[in-house]
Every structure is written in structure tokens, then in C-alpha cells.
Amino acid sequence: MKGLLQTLALAYQYPTAGSTKALWERVNALPKARAKDLLERFLRVISELRLSEREELYTRTLELTPLTAPYIGYAVYGEDYRRGRLMAELNAAYLELGIDTAGEIPDHLIPVLRYLAVADPPLPELLQLLGPALHQIVHTLKTLEPKNPYLMLLEATLEAVKPYTQQAAMPEQSSQLPIVMGSLVRNLPFWKGGNE
């Protein structure tokens, strides 16, 4: 499990020369699992792209569109003060365990996945938010761009964190999130495509 979570964290980093090859090496060493299969499918698609195309896809998907960016706190709380509180708690937990955030803020999936790989036990609030947040990001990306290869990476992540999320479900929020955020997506200018 630890190797899978660390490999997924690596997959969320900005593409560089050789990064896909390094990911393949790590994925090949993982035991057979549904998350590994999804990760392999993601890698097969992005391996066909030039570096500049991978960079553009990464930026468009994970940086320019706030609703599909891999920030757990933002996906559930938006800019509410609760996100700030969560990030402060995560930051303290990362410092205690020596987690490298890779230059990302605390609720980004890179440090979150690295933290899950070593924390025993992880912060309860993170476990409660993780499933709903990932489902929300997947739902939004499917709505905006259903053929985006990052959907496979997000689904691999969802599969990998199931042991954590099944222990700490938030049914009252997770069932409502896609409706609330879906209405935001429909009101975004790029979603309307200029056809009003």
C-alpha cells in the first residue's frame, strides 16, 4: 500500500523529461491491483504524448481549473475557513513526520498521499474528506472533459484510498457535493462554451 500511495503522489507532479519512464518503473514494481491497472492505463495514454503536450494537459487539468485541481480541502470547503484549519492541521502532521510537500500546499494530493503512506493513524478529518473530495473532483472533470486521462489517475487514487475512506464516510455531505459543485460547473463561462 505504501508503495502505491508514494507512486500515485509522484504521478501528480508536474511532468518533466524522464518522469513518465520513472513512473513506469515504479508502477511495474507494484503488486497487481485495480489501482495499478488504472495507473497503467493513465501511463499508456500520457506516454503517447510529447512532453509539451503532457505539460499542457497537466496545467489545464490540475492547475488552471480550480474545481479539478487536486486540493482535498478546496473540493469540499472551497475557500471557507475550515479549509485553512485543515491545512494547518495537515502542516503540523507533515512536520512531525518529515513529509516533503514537494512545494505544494498541505491539502494537495502529493503531500496527502505521502502522509497517508506513513501516518498511523491519519488525521480523522482528512479521512472523512478524502472520499467526498476525490469523488467531487472526478465528477467535475467527467462533466467538463470526459476523455481526460487524468480521470484514470484520479480513479486509481480513489481505489487506492478505499481502505481509508471506507472507515470514515461522510454520507450526508458526499451525497450532496456533486449537486452543489455541479451547479457551479454549469455556471462557469468555459462550460457554457459561449453559446448563451
PDB file of C-alpha atoms in Angstrom, residues 12-165:
ATOM      1  CA  TYR A  12       0.601  14.180  -9.564  1.00  0.00           C
ATOM      2  CA  GLN A  13       3.898  16.032 -10.029  1.00  0.00           C
ATOM      3  CA  TYR A  14       4.444  18.355 -12.971  1.00  0.00           C
ATOM      4  CA  PRO A  15       5.723  16.367 -15.992  1.00  0.00           C
ATOM      5  CA  THR A  16       9.429  16.590 -16.757  1.00  0.00           C
ATOM      6  CA  ALA A  17      11.775  14.809 -19.154  1.00  0.00           C
ATOM      7  CA  GLY A  18      12.013  11.230 -17.929  1.00  0.00           C
ATOM      8  CA  SER A  19       9.157  11.479 -15.423  1.00  0.00           C
ATOM      9  CA  THR A  20       6.935   9.045 -17.344  1.00  0.00           C
ATOM     10  CA  LYS A  21       9.741   6.475 -17.552  1.00  0.00           C
ATOM     11  CA  ALA A  22      10.371   6.806 -13.806  1.00  0.00           C
ATOM     12  CA  LEU A  23       6.661   6.296 -13.144  1.00  0.00           C
ATOM     13  CA  TRP A  24       6.578   3.168 -15.326  1.00  0.00           C
ATOM     14  CA  GLU A  25       9.493   1.698 -13.344  1.00  0.00           C
ATOM     15  CA  ARG A  26       7.667   2.271 -10.066  1.00  0.00           C
ATOM     16  CA  VAL A  27       4.319   1.005 -11.393  1.00  0.00           C
ATOM     17  CA  ASN A  28       5.901  -2.190 -12.762  1.00  0.00           C
ATOM     18  CA  ALA A  29       7.181  -2.982  -9.268  1.00  0.00           C
ATOM     19  CA  LEU A  30       3.708  -2.694  -7.690  1.00  0.00           C
ATOM     20  CA  PRO A  31       1.611  -5.775  -6.900  1.00  0.00           C
ATOM     21  CA  LYS A  32      -1.424  -6.463  -9.062  1.00  0.00           C
ATOM     22  CA  ALA A  33      -4.445  -4.369  -8.048  1.00  0.00           C
ATOM     23  CA  ARG A  34      -7.253  -2.374  -9.645  1.00  0.00           C
ATOM     24  CA  ALA A  35      -5.477   0.889  -8.757  1.00  0.00           C
ATOM     25  CA  LYS A  36      -2.350  -0.364 -10.549  1.00  0.00           C
ATOM     26  CA  ASP A  37      -4.420  -1.240 -13.653  1.00  0.00           C
ATOM     27  CA  LEU A  38      -5.917   2.268 -13.746  1.00  0.00           C
ATOM     28  CA  LEU A  39      -2.489   3.821 -13.244  1.00  0.00           C
ATOM     29  CA  GLU A  40      -1.098   1.744 -16.127  1.00  0.00           C
ATOM     30  CA  ARG A  41      -3.960   2.903 -18.380  1.00  0.00           C
ATOM     31  CA  PHE A  42      -3.183   6.525 -17.458  1.00  0.00           C
ATOM     32  CA  LEU A  43       0.515   5.998 -18.212  1.00  0.00           C
ATOM     33  CA  ARG A  44      -0.176   4.332 -21.565  1.00  0.00           C
ATOM     34  CA  VAL A  45      -2.160   7.393 -22.688  1.00  0.00           C
ATOM     35  CA  ILE A  46       0.293  10.025 -21.488  1.00  0.00           C
ATOM     36  CA  SER A  47       3.268   8.026 -22.806  1.00  0.00           C
ATOM     37  CA  GLU A  48       1.944   8.714 -26.310  1.00  0.00           C
ATOM     38  CA  LEU A  49       2.143  12.482 -25.740  1.00  0.00           C
ATOM     39  CA  ARG A  50       5.142  14.747 -26.268  1.00  0.00           C
ATOM     40  CA  LEU A  51       6.477  16.462 -23.144  1.00  0.00           C
ATOM     41  CA  SER A  52       4.944  19.794 -24.187  1.00  0.00           C
ATOM     42  CA  GLU A  53       1.550  18.086 -24.597  1.00  0.00           C
ATOM     43  CA  ARG A  54       1.848  16.461 -21.171  1.00  0.00           C
ATOM     44  CA  GLU A  55       2.749  19.822 -19.647  1.00  0.00           C
ATOM     45  CA  GLU A  56      -0.258  21.488 -21.292  1.00  0.00           C
ATOM     46  CA  LEU A  57      -2.611  18.695 -20.199  1.00  0.00           C
ATOM     47  CA  TYR A  58      -1.307  18.812 -16.621  1.00  0.00           C
ATOM     48  CA  THR A  59      -1.604  22.601 -16.417  1.00  0.00           C
ATOM     49  CA  ARG A  60      -5.078  22.702 -17.962  1.00  0.00           C
ATOM     50  CA  THR A  61      -6.389  19.907 -15.753  1.00  0.00           C
ATOM     51  CA  LEU A  62      -4.688  20.311 -12.388  1.00  0.00           C
ATOM     52  CA  GLU A  63      -3.720  23.975 -12.193  1.00  0.00           C
ATOM     53  CA  LEU A  64      -5.970  26.252 -14.261  1.00  0.00           C
ATOM     54  CA  THR A  65      -9.380  24.872 -13.308  1.00  0.00           C
ATOM     55  CA  PRO A  66      -9.917  25.248  -9.552  1.00  0.00           C
ATOM     56  CA  LEU A  67     -12.733  22.687  -9.456  1.00  0.00           C
ATOM     57  CA  THR A  68     -10.495  19.930 -10.863  1.00  0.00           C
ATOM     58  CA  ALA A  69      -7.301  20.904  -9.037  1.00  0.00           C
ATOM     59  CA  PRO A  70      -6.184  18.144  -6.621  1.00  0.00           C
ATOM     60  CA  TYR A  71      -6.830  20.074  -3.400  1.00  0.00           C
ATOM     61  CA  ILE A  72      -8.826  17.980  -0.937  1.00  0.00           C
ATOM     62  CA  GLY A  73      -9.850  20.894   1.282  1.00  0.00           C
ATOM     63  CA  TYR A  74     -10.884  23.114  -1.613  1.00  0.00           C
ATOM     64  CA  ALA A  75     -13.008  20.371  -3.221  1.00  0.00           C
ATOM     65  CA  VAL A  76     -15.147  20.138  -0.079  1.00  0.00           C
ATOM     66  CA  TYR A  77     -14.827  23.512   1.661  1.00  0.00           C
ATOM     67  CA  GLY A  78     -13.963  25.944  -1.129  1.00  0.00           C
ATOM     68  CA  GLU A  79     -12.301  28.988   0.447  1.00  0.00           C
ATOM     69  CA  ASP A  80     -14.160  28.520   3.743  1.00  0.00           C
ATOM     70  CA  TYR A  81     -12.162  28.968   6.972  1.00  0.00           C
ATOM     71  CA  ARG A  82     -12.444  25.191   7.553  1.00  0.00           C
ATOM     72  CA  ARG A  83     -10.026  24.627   4.692  1.00  0.00           C
ATOM     73  CA  GLY A  84      -7.467  26.832   6.447  1.00  0.00           C
ATOM     74  CA  ARG A  85      -7.923  24.901   9.678  1.00  0.00           C
ATOM     75  CA  LEU A  86      -7.462  21.588   7.833  1.00  0.00           C
ATOM     76  CA  MET A  87      -4.294  22.854   6.148  1.00  0.00           C
ATOM     77  CA  ALA A  88      -2.858  23.999   9.483  1.00  0.00           C
ATOM     78  CA  GLU A  89      -3.506  20.544  10.997  1.00  0.00           C
ATOM     79  CA  LEU A  90      -2.018  18.805   7.962  1.00  0.00           C
ATOM     80  CA  ASN A  91       1.030  21.058   8.015  1.00  0.00           C
ATOM     81  CA  ALA A  92       1.680  20.211  11.682  1.00  0.00           C
ATOM     82  CA  ALA A  93       1.274  16.478  10.942  1.00  0.00           C
ATOM     83  CA  TYR A  94       3.665  16.727   7.962  1.00  0.00           C
ATOM     84  CA  LEU A  95       6.300  18.486  10.056  1.00  0.00           C
ATOM     85  CA  GLU A  96       6.041  15.828  12.749  1.00  0.00           C
ATOM     86  CA  LEU A  97       6.539  13.010  10.212  1.00  0.00           C
ATOM     87  CA  GLY A  98       9.039  14.806   7.951  1.00  0.00           C
ATOM     88  CA  ILE A  99       6.741  14.745   4.891  1.00  0.00           C
ATOM     89  CA  ASP A 100       8.135  16.505   1.816  1.00  0.00           C
ATOM     90  CA  THR A 101       5.285  18.584   0.367  1.00  0.00           C
ATOM     91  CA  ALA A 102       7.085  18.954  -2.998  1.00  0.00           C
ATOM     92  CA  GLY A 103       6.384  22.694  -2.857  1.00  0.00           C
ATOM     93  CA  GLU A 104       2.617  22.172  -2.672  1.00  0.00           C
ATOM     94  CA  ILE A 105       0.190  23.499  -0.078  1.00  0.00           C
ATOM     95  CA  PRO A 106      -0.892  20.953   2.557  1.00  0.00           C
ATOM     96  CA  ASP A 107      -4.226  19.833   1.066  1.00  0.00           C
ATOM     97  CA  HIS A 108      -2.723  18.961  -2.352  1.00  0.00           C
ATOM     98  CA  LEU A 109      -2.794  15.250  -3.191  1.00  0.00           C
ATOM     99  CA  ILE A 110       1.010  14.948  -3.357  1.00  0.00           C
ATOM    100  CA  PRO A 111       1.641  15.582   0.353  1.00  0.00           C
ATOM    101  CA  VAL A 112      -1.694  13.996   1.324  1.00  0.00           C
ATOM    102  CA  LEU A 113      -0.753  10.704  -0.363  1.00  0.00           C
ATOM    103  CA  ARG A 114       2.773  10.806   1.072  1.00  0.00           C
ATOM    104  CA  TYR A 115       1.277  11.397   4.509  1.00  0.00           C
ATOM    105  CA  LEU A 116      -1.199   8.512   4.190  1.00  0.00           C
ATOM    106  CA  ALA A 117       1.679   6.215   3.275  1.00  0.00           C
ATOM    107  CA  VAL A 118       3.340   6.745   6.676  1.00  0.00           C
ATOM    108  CA  ALA A 119       0.759   8.101   9.152  1.00  0.00           C
ATOM    109  CA  ASP A 120      -0.580   5.744  11.788  1.00  0.00           C
ATOM    110  CA  PRO A 121      -3.321   6.742  12.253  1.00  0.00           C
ATOM    111  CA  PRO A 122      -4.001   9.605   9.805  1.00  0.00           C
ATOM    112  CA  LEU A 123      -5.973  12.690  10.859  1.00  0.00           C
ATOM    113  CA  PRO A 124      -9.689  11.757  11.178  1.00  0.00           C
ATOM    114  CA  GLU A 125     -10.875  14.899   9.330  1.00  0.00           C
ATOM    115  CA  LEU A 126      -8.666  14.069   6.352  1.00  0.00           C
ATOM    116  CA  LEU A 127     -10.112  10.554   6.214  1.00  0.00           C
ATOM    117  CA  GLN A 128     -13.645  11.975   6.301  1.00  0.00           C
ATOM    118  CA  LEU A 129     -12.968  14.455   3.493  1.00  0.00           C
ATOM    119  CA  LEU A 130     -10.841  12.300   1.214  1.00  0.00           C
ATOM    120  CA  GLY A 131     -13.586  10.210  -0.393  1.00  0.00           C
ATOM    121  CA  PRO A 132     -16.077  13.056  -0.950  1.00  0.00           C
ATOM    122  CA  ALA A 133     -13.313  15.341  -2.252  1.00  0.00           C
ATOM    123  CA  LEU A 134     -11.974  12.809  -4.753  1.00  0.00           C
ATOM    124  CA  HIS A 135     -15.495  11.918  -5.895  1.00  0.00           C
ATOM    125  CA  GLN A 136     -16.195  15.613  -6.397  1.00  0.00           C
ATOM    126  CA  ILE A 137     -13.044  16.213  -8.441  1.00  0.00           C
ATOM    127  CA  VAL A 138     -13.760  13.126 -10.583  1.00  0.00           C
ATOM    128  CA  HIS A 139     -17.389  14.183 -11.090  1.00  0.00           C
ATOM    129  CA  THR A 140     -16.378  17.692 -12.144  1.00  0.00           C
ATOM    130  CA  LEU A 141     -13.647  16.518 -14.529  1.00  0.00           C
ATOM    131  CA  LYS A 142     -16.021  13.959 -16.090  1.00  0.00           C
ATOM    132  CA  THR A 143     -18.532  16.756 -16.600  1.00  0.00           C
ATOM    133  CA  LEU A 144     -16.018  19.148 -18.145  1.00  0.00           C
ATOM    134  CA  GLU A 145     -13.754  16.769 -20.048  1.00  0.00           C
ATOM    135  CA  PRO A 146     -14.883  13.115 -20.022  1.00  0.00           C
ATOM    136  CA  LYS A 147     -11.910  11.819 -22.052  1.00  0.00           C
ATOM    137  CA  ASN A 148      -9.223  13.478 -19.954  1.00  0.00           C
ATOM    138  CA  PRO A 149      -6.591  10.848 -18.990  1.00  0.00           C
ATOM    139  CA  TYR A 150      -6.267  12.366 -15.525  1.00  0.00           C
ATOM    140  CA  LEU A 151      -9.629  10.752 -14.767  1.00  0.00           C
ATOM    141  CA  MET A 152      -7.815   7.400 -14.727  1.00  0.00           C
ATOM    142  CA  LEU A 153      -5.231   8.761 -12.278  1.00  0.00           C
ATOM    143  CA  LEU A 154      -7.960  10.164 -10.031  1.00  0.00           C
ATOM    144  CA  GLU A 155      -9.875   6.884 -10.183  1.00  0.00           C
ATOM    145  CA  ALA A 156      -6.668   4.985  -9.338  1.00  0.00           C
ATOM    146  CA  THR A 157      -6.281   7.288  -6.340  1.00  0.00           C
ATOM    147  CA  LEU A 158      -9.874   6.677  -5.266  1.00  0.00           C
ATOM    148  CA  GLU A 159      -9.274   2.941  -5.471  1.00  0.00           C
ATOM    149  CA  ALA A 160      -6.008   3.162  -3.512  1.00  0.00           C
ATOM    150  CA  VAL A 161      -7.504   5.169  -0.636  1.00  0.00           C
ATOM    151  CA  LYS A 162     -10.624   2.986  -0.259  1.00  0.00           C
ATOM    152  CA  PRO A 163      -9.285   1.311   2.902  1.00  0.00           C
ATOM    153  CA  TYR A 164      -9.073   4.777   4.485  1.00  0.00           C
ATOM    154  CA  THR A 165     -12.298   6.259   3.147  1.00  0.00           C
TER     155      THR A 165
END
